[in-house]
Short mmCIF file of C-alpha atoms in Angstrom, two decimals:
data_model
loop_
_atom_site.label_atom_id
_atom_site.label_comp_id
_atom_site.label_asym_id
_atom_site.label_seq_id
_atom_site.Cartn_x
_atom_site.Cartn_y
_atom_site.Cartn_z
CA UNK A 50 -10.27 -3.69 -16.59
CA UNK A 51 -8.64 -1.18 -19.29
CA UNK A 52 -5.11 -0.11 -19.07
CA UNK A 53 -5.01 2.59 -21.33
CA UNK A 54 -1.48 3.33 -23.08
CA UNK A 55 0.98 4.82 -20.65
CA UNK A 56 -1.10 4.19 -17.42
CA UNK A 57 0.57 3.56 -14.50
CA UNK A 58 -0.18 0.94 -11.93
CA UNK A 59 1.10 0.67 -8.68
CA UNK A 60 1.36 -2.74 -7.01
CA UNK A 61 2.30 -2.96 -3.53
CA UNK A 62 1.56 -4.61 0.25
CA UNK A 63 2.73 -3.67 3.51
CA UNK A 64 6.87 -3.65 2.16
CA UNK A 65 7.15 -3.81 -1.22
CA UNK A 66 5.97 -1.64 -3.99
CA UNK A 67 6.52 -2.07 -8.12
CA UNK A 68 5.23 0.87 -10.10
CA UNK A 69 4.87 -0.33 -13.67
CA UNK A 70 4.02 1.66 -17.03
CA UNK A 71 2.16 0.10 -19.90
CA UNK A 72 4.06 0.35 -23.22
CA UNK A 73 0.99 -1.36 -25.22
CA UNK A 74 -2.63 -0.68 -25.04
CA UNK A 75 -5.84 -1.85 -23.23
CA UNK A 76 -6.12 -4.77 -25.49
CA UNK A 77 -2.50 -5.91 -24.97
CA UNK A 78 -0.39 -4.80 -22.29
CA UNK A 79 3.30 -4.43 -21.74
CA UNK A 80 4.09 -3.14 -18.48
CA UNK A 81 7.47 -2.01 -17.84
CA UNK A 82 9.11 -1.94 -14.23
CA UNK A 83 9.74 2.30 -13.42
CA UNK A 84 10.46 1.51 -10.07
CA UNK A 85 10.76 -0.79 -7.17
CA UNK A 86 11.21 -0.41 -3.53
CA UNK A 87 11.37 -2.90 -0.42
CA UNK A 88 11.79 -2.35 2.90
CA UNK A 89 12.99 -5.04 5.76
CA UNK A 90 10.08 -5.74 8.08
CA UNK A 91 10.82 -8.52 10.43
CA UNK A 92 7.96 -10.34 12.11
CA UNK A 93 6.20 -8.34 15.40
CA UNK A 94 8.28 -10.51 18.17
CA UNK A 95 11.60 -9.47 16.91
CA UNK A 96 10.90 -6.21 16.80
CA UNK A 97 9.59 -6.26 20.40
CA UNK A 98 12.32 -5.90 23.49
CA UNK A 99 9.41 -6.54 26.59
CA UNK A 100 5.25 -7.58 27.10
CA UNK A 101 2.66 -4.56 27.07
CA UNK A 102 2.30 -2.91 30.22
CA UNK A 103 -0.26 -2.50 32.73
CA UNK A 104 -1.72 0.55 34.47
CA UNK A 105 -3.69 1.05 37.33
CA UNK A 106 -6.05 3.78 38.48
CA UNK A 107 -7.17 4.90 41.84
CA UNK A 108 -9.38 7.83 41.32
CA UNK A 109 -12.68 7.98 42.24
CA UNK A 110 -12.61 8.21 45.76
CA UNK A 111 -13.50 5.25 48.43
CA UNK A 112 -16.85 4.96 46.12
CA UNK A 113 -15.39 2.79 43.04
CA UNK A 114 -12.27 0.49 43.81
CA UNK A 115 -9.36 0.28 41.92
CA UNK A 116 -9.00 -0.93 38.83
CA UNK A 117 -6.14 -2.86 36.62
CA UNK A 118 -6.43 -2.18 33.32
CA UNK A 119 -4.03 -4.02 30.74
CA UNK A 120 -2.63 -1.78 27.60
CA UNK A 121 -3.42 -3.26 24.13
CA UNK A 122 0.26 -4.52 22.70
CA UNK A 123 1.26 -2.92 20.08
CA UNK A 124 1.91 -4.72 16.39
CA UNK A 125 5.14 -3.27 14.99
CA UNK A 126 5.20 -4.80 12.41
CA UNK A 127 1.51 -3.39 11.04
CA UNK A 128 2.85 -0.41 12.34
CA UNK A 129 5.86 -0.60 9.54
CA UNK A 130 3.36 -2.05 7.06
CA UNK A 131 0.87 0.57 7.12
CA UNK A 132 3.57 3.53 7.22
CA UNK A 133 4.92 1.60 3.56
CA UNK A 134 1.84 2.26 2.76
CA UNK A 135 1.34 5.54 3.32
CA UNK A 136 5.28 6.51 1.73
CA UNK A 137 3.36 4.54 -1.25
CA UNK A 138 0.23 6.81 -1.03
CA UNK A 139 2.56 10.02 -0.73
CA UNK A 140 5.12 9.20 -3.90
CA UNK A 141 1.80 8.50 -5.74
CA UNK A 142 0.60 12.48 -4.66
CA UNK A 143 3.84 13.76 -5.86
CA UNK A 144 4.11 11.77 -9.26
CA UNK A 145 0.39 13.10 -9.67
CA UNK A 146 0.87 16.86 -8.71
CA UNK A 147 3.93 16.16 -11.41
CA UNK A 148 1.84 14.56 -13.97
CA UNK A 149 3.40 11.88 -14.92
CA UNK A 150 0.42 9.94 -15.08
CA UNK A 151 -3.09 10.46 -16.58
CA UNK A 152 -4.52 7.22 -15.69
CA UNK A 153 -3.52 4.75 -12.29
CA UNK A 154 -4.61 0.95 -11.20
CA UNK A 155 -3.77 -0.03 -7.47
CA UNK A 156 -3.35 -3.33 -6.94
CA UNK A 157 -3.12 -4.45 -3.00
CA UNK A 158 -4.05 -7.11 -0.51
CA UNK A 159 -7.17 -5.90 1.06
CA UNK A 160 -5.27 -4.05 4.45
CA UNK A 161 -2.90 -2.25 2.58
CA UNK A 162 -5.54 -0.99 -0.14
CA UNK A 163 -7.35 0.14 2.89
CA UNK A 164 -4.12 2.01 4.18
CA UNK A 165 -3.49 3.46 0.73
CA UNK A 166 -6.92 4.67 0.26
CA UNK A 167 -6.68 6.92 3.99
CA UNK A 168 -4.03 9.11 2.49
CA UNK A 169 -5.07 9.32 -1.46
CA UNK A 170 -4.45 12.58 -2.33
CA UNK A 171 -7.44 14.10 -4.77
CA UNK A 172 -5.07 14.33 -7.61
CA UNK A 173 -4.48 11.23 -7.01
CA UNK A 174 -7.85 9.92 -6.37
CA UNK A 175 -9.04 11.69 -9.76
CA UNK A 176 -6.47 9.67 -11.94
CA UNK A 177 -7.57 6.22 -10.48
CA UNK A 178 -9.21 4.17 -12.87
CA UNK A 179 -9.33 0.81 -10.47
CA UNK A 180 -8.17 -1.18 -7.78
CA UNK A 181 -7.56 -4.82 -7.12
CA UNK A 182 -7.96 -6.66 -3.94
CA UNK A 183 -5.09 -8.90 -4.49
CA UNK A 184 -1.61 -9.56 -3.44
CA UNK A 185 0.59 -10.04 -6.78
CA UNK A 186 3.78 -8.97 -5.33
CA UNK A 187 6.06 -11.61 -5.70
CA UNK A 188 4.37 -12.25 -9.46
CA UNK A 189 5.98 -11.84 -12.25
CA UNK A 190 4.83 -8.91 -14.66
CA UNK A 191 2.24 -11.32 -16.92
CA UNK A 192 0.81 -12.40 -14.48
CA UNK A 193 -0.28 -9.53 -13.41
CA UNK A 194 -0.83 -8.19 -16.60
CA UNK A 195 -3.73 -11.27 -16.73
CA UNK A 196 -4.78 -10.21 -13.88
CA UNK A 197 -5.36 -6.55 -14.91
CA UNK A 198 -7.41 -7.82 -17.73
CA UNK A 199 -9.39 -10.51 -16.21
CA UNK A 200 -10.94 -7.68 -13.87
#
């Protein structure tokens, strides 16, 4: 994949998010930490005070008889994830409506690109050059740099 000179790429999962600038060019890139952001997200059972909770319904008459219905627990922590990645997906619509970048890469795990790609803005979703399906996070900048131009 190219990086053209002064692209930006974004890479990011469900609570942390690097955006780096390349100083060099497609053929050799530098990128250059602009920002970072993490947020605490503890696992789903300590952010959970109690089970999911049941209903029950009675309606219908004496024709149908009642029924116990169980609600679907809810995963906080996704919750928290996928609202990271939506923040993500909004800061990349305001750098773009402030153009400070021409050209973007996303790189993701698979969920969170997924996430991101529900609230791409069409500024924002006219500057992407790419997206990787990874999760480079915790790597350090040449390796993601390798993986940029192995795509």
């Amino acid at each position: 994949m190219q990086l053209a000179h002064n692209a930006v790429v974004l890479v990011a999962d469900g609570r942390k998010m690097l955006f780096l600038r390349n100083e060099g060019d497609g053929e050799y890139p530098n990128l250059i930490v602009e920002h970072a952001r993490e947020q605490d997200n503890p696992k789903d059972g300590d952010q959970k005070t109690d089970a999911a909770g049941g209903s029950s319904s009675t309606q219908g008459g004496g024709q149908f008889a009642p029924s116990r219905g169980s609600m679907a627990e809810t995963d906080f922590h996704q919750l928290e994830e996928d609202r990271f990645a939506a923040d993500a997906a909004d800061l990349l619509k305001r750098r773009a409506l402030a153009n400070e970048f021409e050209q973007l890469i996303v790189i993701a795990p698979p969920r969170t690109l997924g996430e991101l790609r529900k609230h791409y803005h069409k500024e924002v979703s006219s500057r992407l050059a790419g997206e990787l399906d990874k999760d480079l996070t915790g790597h350090p900048v040449p390796d993601i740099e390798k993986a940029i131009q192995a795509a």
